[in-house]
Amino acid sequence: MERYRVKPGEKVNLDRVDAADTSAWKGDKDSAKERFLELRARLVELQEVLYAQQRHQVLVVFQAMDTGGKDGTIRAVFEGVNPQGVKVASFKAPTPLELAHDYLWRVHPHTPGKGEISVFNRSHYEDVLVVRVHDLAPEERWQRRYEHINQFERMLADEGTTILKFYLHIDRDEQKERLLERLDMPEKRWKFSPGDLDERKLWPKYMEAFEEMLERTSTSYAPWYVIPANRNWMRNLAVMTILVDCLEKLDMKYPAALPEEEITANRKRLMSESE
Ligand code: AMP
Ligand code: MG
């Protein structure tokens, strides 16, 4: 899964990343789905320990073009994980109150506390993506943000947060298919907004913005992973594999139980309880 990680300072050319690539998985789609479910069962276990131990915090960031699969990935990966320990925050266009503050103000309250996993569906990175593409702030302002963001994430990491960032990469043809599907399927229509077609026109500008984001903010303490995302099963498996691997590396354990004699004493106390 290292193949997907953007090394600090590495140049990224998204034109050359095949969004349909599935070569990381040697088997077929069904076996990939089986593997995915095994890993999800493991994720459920790891999250239990994370929660019990109250020691680590995990932040998972998702960014992608419209229809890139942020919602679907979050649904698939975290399905069945104890909802008490996972918080999802979706970042939409800022409210007037949010706009009256610095751009990290609305983000910080959603970072994970001890024992928690926070999932960001979009994030502070919109402030160097949509803001850049639509000229919502002058260039000298958003240019400084890469460094702010690195420092912000560095602080979170120094204080104990494990950070993973996923850019789900689909290509322009795939987006067309997915937008058509949104128009054609009644249960998907609600997701379509006419603005999506205007955004689509800006594809090259978005790719430039994503490339610079990946180049300038993939760090040792908060790496970006570029996930080929045309195939949902490959995307889900790749994200899950990276997440589980990262949690395994935390080497978590259930907190130490009471000493054996206290357990015995408490058991006795309970057993001898009178009505
Ligand atoms: P969706 O994820 O489809 O619900 O759309 C959310 C919209 O909010 C997207 O069009 C984002 O570009 C927009 N958005 C998120 N964060 C910002 C931001 N900081 N500034 C402007 N627009 C934003
Ligand atoms: Mg949308």
CSV table of C-alpha atoms and ligand atoms in Angstrom, one decimal:
chain,number,residue,atom,x,y,z
A,1,MET,CA,0.0,0.0,0.0
A,2,GLU,CA,3.1,2.2,0.2
A,3,ARG,CA,2.7,2.6,-3.6
A,4,TYR,CA,-0.1,5.0,-2.9
A,5,ARG,CA,1.6,7.2,-0.4
A,6,VAL,CA,2.9,10.6,-1.6
A,7,LYS,CA,6.5,11.0,-0.2
A,8,PRO,CA,7.2,14.4,1.3
A,9,GLY,CA,8.2,16.8,-1.4
A,10,GLU,CA,7.4,14.4,-4.2
A,11,LYS,CA,6.1,15.8,-7.5
A,12,VAL,CA,2.6,14.6,-8.4
A,13,ASN,CA,1.2,14.3,-11.9
A,14,LEU,CA,-2.4,13.2,-11.6
A,15,ASP,CA,-2.6,12.8,-15.4
A,16,ARG,CA,-0.3,9.9,-15.0
A,17,VAL,CA,-2.2,8.2,-12.2
A,18,ASP,CA,-4.5,5.5,-13.7
A,19,ALA,CA,-7.8,5.9,-11.8
A,20,ALA,CA,-8.9,2.5,-13.0
A,21,ASP,CA,-5.8,0.7,-11.8
A,22,THR,CA,-6.5,-2.4,-9.9
A,23,SER,CA,-3.1,-4.1,-10.2
A,24,ALA,CA,-2.5,-3.8,-6.4
A,25,TRP,CA,-5.0,-6.7,-6.0
A,26,LYS,CA,-3.9,-9.9,-7.6
A,27,GLY,CA,-7.3,-11.7,-7.2
A,28,ASP,CA,-10.7,-11.0,-8.7
A,29,LYS,CA,-13.4,-8.6,-7.4
A,30,ASP,CA,-15.1,-11.2,-5.3
A,31,SER,CA,-12.0,-12.1,-3.5
A,32,ALA,CA,-11.2,-8.4,-2.9
A,33,LYS,CA,-14.6,-8.0,-1.3
A,34,GLU,CA,-14.0,-11.0,0.9
A,35,ARG,CA,-10.7,-9.6,2.0
A,36,PHE,CA,-12.3,-6.2,2.6
A,37,LEU,CA,-14.9,-7.8,5.0
A,38,GLU,CA,-12.1,-9.6,6.9
A,39,LEU,CA,-10.3,-6.4,7.3
A,40,ARG,CA,-13.4,-4.6,8.4
A,41,ALA,CA,-13.9,-7.2,11.1
A,42,ARG,CA,-10.4,-6.4,12.2
A,43,LEU,CA,-11.1,-2.7,12.1
A,44,VAL,CA,-14.1,-3.3,14.5
A,45,GLU,CA,-11.8,-5.0,16.9
A,46,LEU,CA,-9.0,-2.4,16.7
A,47,GLN,CA,-11.5,0.4,17.2
A,48,GLU,CA,-12.8,-1.3,20.4
A,49,VAL,CA,-9.3,-1.4,21.8
A,50,LEU,CA,-8.6,2.2,20.7
A,51,TYR,CA,-11.7,3.3,22.6
A,52,ALA,CA,-11.0,1.2,25.7
A,53,GLN,CA,-7.4,2.4,25.9
A,54,GLN,CA,-8.3,6.1,25.6
A,55,ARG,CA,-4.8,6.8,24.5
A,56,HIS,CA,-4.6,7.4,20.8
A,57,GLN,CA,-6.6,9.7,18.5
A,58,VAL,CA,-7.1,9.0,14.8
A,59,LEU,CA,-8.0,11.5,12.1
A,60,VAL,CA,-8.9,10.3,8.6
A,61,VAL,CA,-9.4,12.9,5.9
A,62,PHE,CA,-11.1,12.4,2.6
A,63,GLN,CA,-10.9,14.7,-0.4
A,64,ALA,CA,-12.1,14.1,-3.9
A,65,MET,CA,-13.8,15.6,-6.9
A,66,ASP,CA,-17.6,15.5,-6.9
A,67,THR,CA,-18.8,11.9,-7.3
A,68,GLY,CA,-15.3,10.8,-6.3
A,69,GLY,CA,-16.7,8.4,-3.7
A,70,LYS,CA,-16.1,10.1,-0.3
A,71,ASP,CA,-19.6,9.3,1.0
A,72,GLY,CA,-19.5,5.7,-0.3
A,73,THR,CA,-16.0,5.0,1.1
A,74,ILE,CA,-17.0,6.3,4.5
A,75,ARG,CA,-20.1,4.2,4.5
A,76,ALA,CA,-18.4,1.0,3.4
A,77,VAL,CA,-15.3,1.3,5.6
A,78,PHE,CA,-17.0,2.3,8.9
A,79,GLU,CA,-20.1,0.2,8.6
A,80,GLY,CA,-20.4,-1.9,11.7
A,81,VAL,CA,-17.8,0.1,13.7
A,82,ASN,CA,-19.2,1.2,17.1
A,83,PRO,CA,-20.7,4.6,16.3
A,84,GLN,CA,-19.9,5.8,19.8
A,85,GLY,CA,-16.2,6.0,18.9
A,86,VAL,CA,-16.4,7.4,15.4
A,87,LYS,CA,-17.4,10.9,14.5
A,88,VAL,CA,-17.9,12.1,10.9
A,89,ALA,CA,-17.7,15.8,10.1
A,90,SER,CA,-18.7,17.0,6.7
A,91,PHE,CA,-17.4,20.4,5.6
A,92,LYS,CA,-19.7,22.4,3.4
A,93,ALA,CA,-19.5,25.9,2.1
A,94,PRO,CA,-18.7,28.0,5.2
A,95,THR,CA,-21.5,29.8,7.1
A,96,PRO,CA,-21.2,33.6,7.7
A,97,LEU,CA,-20.1,32.9,11.2
A,98,GLU,CA,-17.4,30.5,9.9
A,99,LEU,CA,-16.4,33.0,7.3
A,100,ALA,CA,-15.9,35.6,10.0
A,101,HIS,CA,-13.2,33.5,11.5
A,102,ASP,CA,-9.9,32.0,10.3
A,103,TYR,CA,-10.4,28.9,8.1
A,104,LEU,CA,-9.2,26.4,10.7
A,105,TRP,CA,-11.6,27.7,13.4
A,106,ARG,CA,-14.4,25.4,12.2
A,107,VAL,CA,-12.2,22.4,11.9
A,108,HIS,CA,-10.4,22.2,15.2
A,109,PRO,CA,-13.5,21.3,17.3
A,110,HIS,CA,-14.0,18.2,15.1
A,111,THR,CA,-10.5,16.7,15.6
A,112,PRO,CA,-10.6,13.5,17.6
A,113,GLY,CA,-10.3,13.2,21.3
A,114,LYS,CA,-8.6,10.3,23.2
A,115,GLY,CA,-10.0,7.0,22.0
A,116,GLU,CA,-11.8,8.5,19.1
A,117,ILE,CA,-11.7,8.3,15.3
A,118,SER,CA,-12.7,11.4,13.5
A,119,VAL,CA,-13.5,11.2,9.8
A,120,PHE,CA,-13.5,14.4,7.7
A,121,ASN,CA,-15.7,14.4,4.6
A,122,ARG,CA,-13.9,17.3,2.9
A,123,SER,CA,-11.8,19.4,5.3
A,124,HIS,CA,-9.6,22.4,5.7
A,125,TYR,CA,-8.1,21.4,2.4
A,126,GLU,CA,-11.1,23.0,0.7
A,127,ASP,CA,-9.4,26.3,1.6
A,128,VAL,CA,-6.6,25.5,-0.9
A,129,LEU,CA,-8.9,23.8,-3.4
A,130,VAL,CA,-12.3,25.3,-4.1
A,131,VAL,CA,-11.1,28.6,-2.7
A,132,ARG,CA,-8.1,28.6,-5.1
A,133,VAL,CA,-10.1,27.4,-8.1
A,134,HIS,CA,-12.9,30.0,-7.6
A,135,ASP,CA,-10.7,32.8,-6.4
A,136,LEU,CA,-12.5,33.1,-3.1
A,137,ALA,CA,-9.4,34.5,-1.5
A,138,PRO,CA,-6.4,36.3,-3.1
A,139,GLU,CA,-3.5,34.1,-4.0
A,140,GLU,CA,-1.2,35.5,-1.4
A,141,ARG,CA,-3.7,34.4,1.2
A,142,TRP,CA,-4.2,30.8,0.1
A,143,GLN,CA,-0.6,30.4,-0.7
A,144,ARG,CA,0.3,30.7,2.9
A,145,ARG,CA,-2.2,28.1,4.0
A,146,TYR,CA,-0.1,25.1,3.0
A,147,GLU,CA,2.3,26.0,5.7
A,148,HIS,CA,-0.4,26.8,8.2
A,149,ILE,CA,-2.0,23.4,7.5
A,150,ASN,CA,1.3,21.6,7.9
A,151,GLN,CA,1.9,23.4,11.2
A,152,PHE,CA,-1.6,22.7,12.4
A,153,GLU,CA,-1.3,19.0,11.5
A,154,ARG,CA,2.1,18.9,13.1
A,155,MET,CA,0.7,20.2,16.3
A,156,LEU,CA,-2.1,17.6,16.3
A,157,ALA,CA,0.4,14.9,15.6
A,158,ASP,CA,2.8,16.1,18.3
A,159,GLU,CA,-0.1,16.0,20.8
A,160,GLY,CA,-0.8,12.4,19.9
A,161,THR,CA,-3.1,12.3,16.8
A,162,THR,CA,-2.4,9.8,14.1
A,163,ILE,CA,-3.4,11.4,10.7
A,164,LEU,CA,-4.2,9.7,7.4
A,165,LYS,CA,-5.3,11.6,4.4
A,166,PHE,CA,-6.9,10.0,1.3
A,167,TYR,CA,-7.4,11.7,-2.1
A,168,LEU,CA,-9.8,9.5,-4.1
A,169,HIS,CA,-8.8,9.8,-7.7
A,170,ILE,CA,-11.4,9.3,-10.4
A,171,ASP,CA,-11.0,10.4,-14.0
A,172,ARG,CA,-13.1,12.8,-16.0
A,173,ASP,CA,-14.9,10.0,-17.9
A,174,GLU,CA,-15.8,8.2,-14.8
A,175,GLN,CA,-17.2,11.4,-13.3
A,176,LYS,CA,-19.4,11.8,-16.4
A,177,GLU,CA,-20.8,8.2,-15.9
A,178,ARG,CA,-21.5,8.9,-12.2
A,179,LEU,CA,-23.2,12.3,-12.9
A,180,LEU,CA,-25.4,10.6,-15.5
A,181,GLU,CA,-26.2,7.9,-13.0
A,182,ARG,CA,-27.3,10.6,-10.5
A,183,LEU,CA,-29.6,12.0,-13.1
A,184,ASP,CA,-31.0,8.6,-14.2
A,185,MET,CA,-31.5,7.0,-10.8
A,186,PRO,CA,-34.4,8.5,-8.8
A,187,GLU,CA,-32.7,7.5,-5.5
A,188,LYS,CA,-29.5,9.3,-6.5
A,189,ARG,CA,-31.0,12.4,-8.0
A,190,TRP,CA,-30.9,14.3,-4.7
A,191,LYS,CA,-27.1,14.3,-4.9
A,192,PHE,CA,-27.1,16.1,-8.2
A,193,SER,CA,-26.7,19.8,-8.2
A,194,PRO,CA,-26.6,21.8,-11.5
A,195,GLY,CA,-23.5,23.4,-10.1
A,196,ASP,CA,-21.7,20.1,-10.4
A,197,LEU,CA,-21.5,20.6,-14.2
A,198,ASP,CA,-19.9,24.1,-13.7
A,199,GLU,CA,-17.4,22.5,-11.3
A,200,ARG,CA,-16.7,19.8,-13.9
A,201,LYS,CA,-15.7,22.4,-16.4
A,202,LEU,CA,-13.0,23.4,-14.0
A,203,TRP,CA,-11.5,19.9,-13.9
A,204,PRO,CA,-8.0,21.0,-15.1
A,205,LYS,CA,-7.8,23.7,-12.5
A,206,TYR,CA,-8.9,21.3,-9.8
A,207,MET,CA,-6.3,18.8,-10.8
A,208,GLU,CA,-3.6,21.5,-10.5
A,209,ALA,CA,-4.9,22.4,-7.1
A,210,PHE,CA,-5.0,18.8,-5.9
A,211,GLU,CA,-1.5,18.3,-7.2
A,212,GLU,CA,-0.1,21.2,-5.3
A,213,MET,CA,-2.0,20.2,-2.2
A,214,LEU,CA,-0.5,16.7,-2.4
A,215,GLU,CA,3.0,17.9,-3.1
A,216,ARG,CA,3.1,20.5,-0.3
A,217,THR,CA,1.1,18.9,2.5
A,218,SER,CA,2.1,15.2,2.4
A,219,THR,CA,4.4,14.9,5.4
A,220,SER,CA,5.8,12.1,7.5
A,221,TYR,CA,3.3,12.9,10.3
A,222,ALA,CA,0.3,13.4,8.0
A,223,PRO,CA,0.8,11.6,4.7
A,224,TRP,CA,-1.5,11.7,1.7
A,225,TYR,CA,-2.5,8.6,-0.2
A,226,VAL,CA,-3.6,8.9,-3.8
A,227,ILE,CA,-6.2,6.1,-4.2
A,228,PRO,CA,-7.3,5.0,-7.7
A,229,ALA,CA,-11.0,5.2,-7.2
A,230,ASN,CA,-12.8,4.4,-10.5
A,231,ARG,CA,-13.5,0.9,-9.1
A,232,ASN,CA,-15.3,1.1,-5.8
A,233,TRP,CA,-14.1,-2.3,-4.6
A,234,MET,CA,-10.4,-1.4,-5.2
A,235,ARG,CA,-10.9,2.0,-3.6
A,236,ASN,CA,-12.6,0.5,-0.5
A,237,LEU,CA,-10.0,-2.2,-0.2
A,238,ALA,CA,-7.1,0.2,-0.5
A,239,VAL,CA,-8.4,2.6,2.1
A,240,MET,CA,-9.3,-0.2,4.5
A,241,THR,CA,-5.9,-1.9,4.1
A,242,ILE,CA,-4.0,1.4,4.8
A,243,LEU,CA,-6.3,2.2,7.8
A,244,VAL,CA,-6.0,-1.2,9.4
A,245,ASP,CA,-2.3,-1.3,8.9
A,246,CYS,CA,-1.9,2.0,10.5
A,247,LEU,CA,-4.0,1.0,13.5
A,248,GLU,CA,-2.1,-2.3,13.9
A,249,LYS,CA,1.1,-0.2,14.1
A,250,LEU,CA,-0.2,1.6,17.2
A,251,ASP,CA,0.2,-1.7,19.0
A,252,MET,CA,-2.7,-1.0,21.2
A,253,LYS,CA,-3.7,-3.1,24.2
A,254,TYR,CA,-6.7,-3.2,26.4
A,255,PRO,CA,-5.9,-1.3,29.6
A,256,ALA,CA,-4.5,-3.3,32.5
A,257,ALA,CA,-7.3,-5.0,34.5
A,258,LEU,CA,-7.5,-4.9,38.3
A,259,PRO,CA,-5.1,-7.3,40.1
A,260,GLU,CA,-6.4,-10.9,40.3
A,261,GLU,CA,-7.1,-10.7,44.0
A,262,GLU,CA,-9.3,-7.7,43.6
A,263,ILE,CA,-11.2,-9.4,40.8
A,264,THR,CA,-11.7,-12.4,43.1
A,265,ALA,CA,-12.8,-10.2,46.0
A,266,ASN,CA,-15.3,-8.3,43.7
A,267,ARG,CA,-16.6,-11.6,42.3
A,268,LYS,CA,-17.2,-12.9,45.8
A,269,ARG,CA,-18.9,-9.6,46.8
A,270,LEU,CA,-21.3,-9.9,43.9
A,271,MET,CA,-22.0,-13.6,44.5
A,272,SER,CA,-22.8,-13.1,48.1
A,273,GLU,CA,-25.1,-10.2,47.5
A,274,SER,CA,-28.4,-10.6,49.4
A,275,GLU,CA,-31.7,-9.4,47.9
B,1,AMP,P1,-21.1,18.3,-1.0
B,1,AMP,O1,-19.9,17.6,-0.4
B,1,AMP,O2,-21.5,17.7,-2.3
B,1,AMP,O3,-22.2,18.3,0.0
B,1,AMP,O4,-20.7,19.8,-1.3
B,1,AMP,C1,-20.2,20.6,-0.3
B,1,AMP,C2,-19.7,21.9,-1.0
B,1,AMP,O5,-19.2,22.8,-0.1
B,1,AMP,C3,-18.7,21.7,-2.1
B,1,AMP,O6,-19.1,22.3,-3.3
B,1,AMP,C4,-17.5,22.3,-1.5
B,1,AMP,O7,-16.6,22.8,-2.5
B,1,AMP,C5,-18.0,23.4,-0.7
B,1,AMP,N1,-17.1,23.8,0.3
B,1,AMP,C6,-16.5,23.1,1.3
B,1,AMP,N2,-15.6,23.8,2.0
B,1,AMP,C7,-15.6,25.0,1.5
B,1,AMP,C8,-14.9,26.2,1.7
B,1,AMP,N3,-14.0,26.3,2.7
B,1,AMP,N4,-15.1,27.3,0.9
B,1,AMP,C9,-16.0,27.2,-0.1
B,1,AMP,N5,-16.7,26.1,-0.4
B,1,AMP,C10,-16.5,25.0,0.4
B,2,MG,MG,-22.0,17.4,-4.2
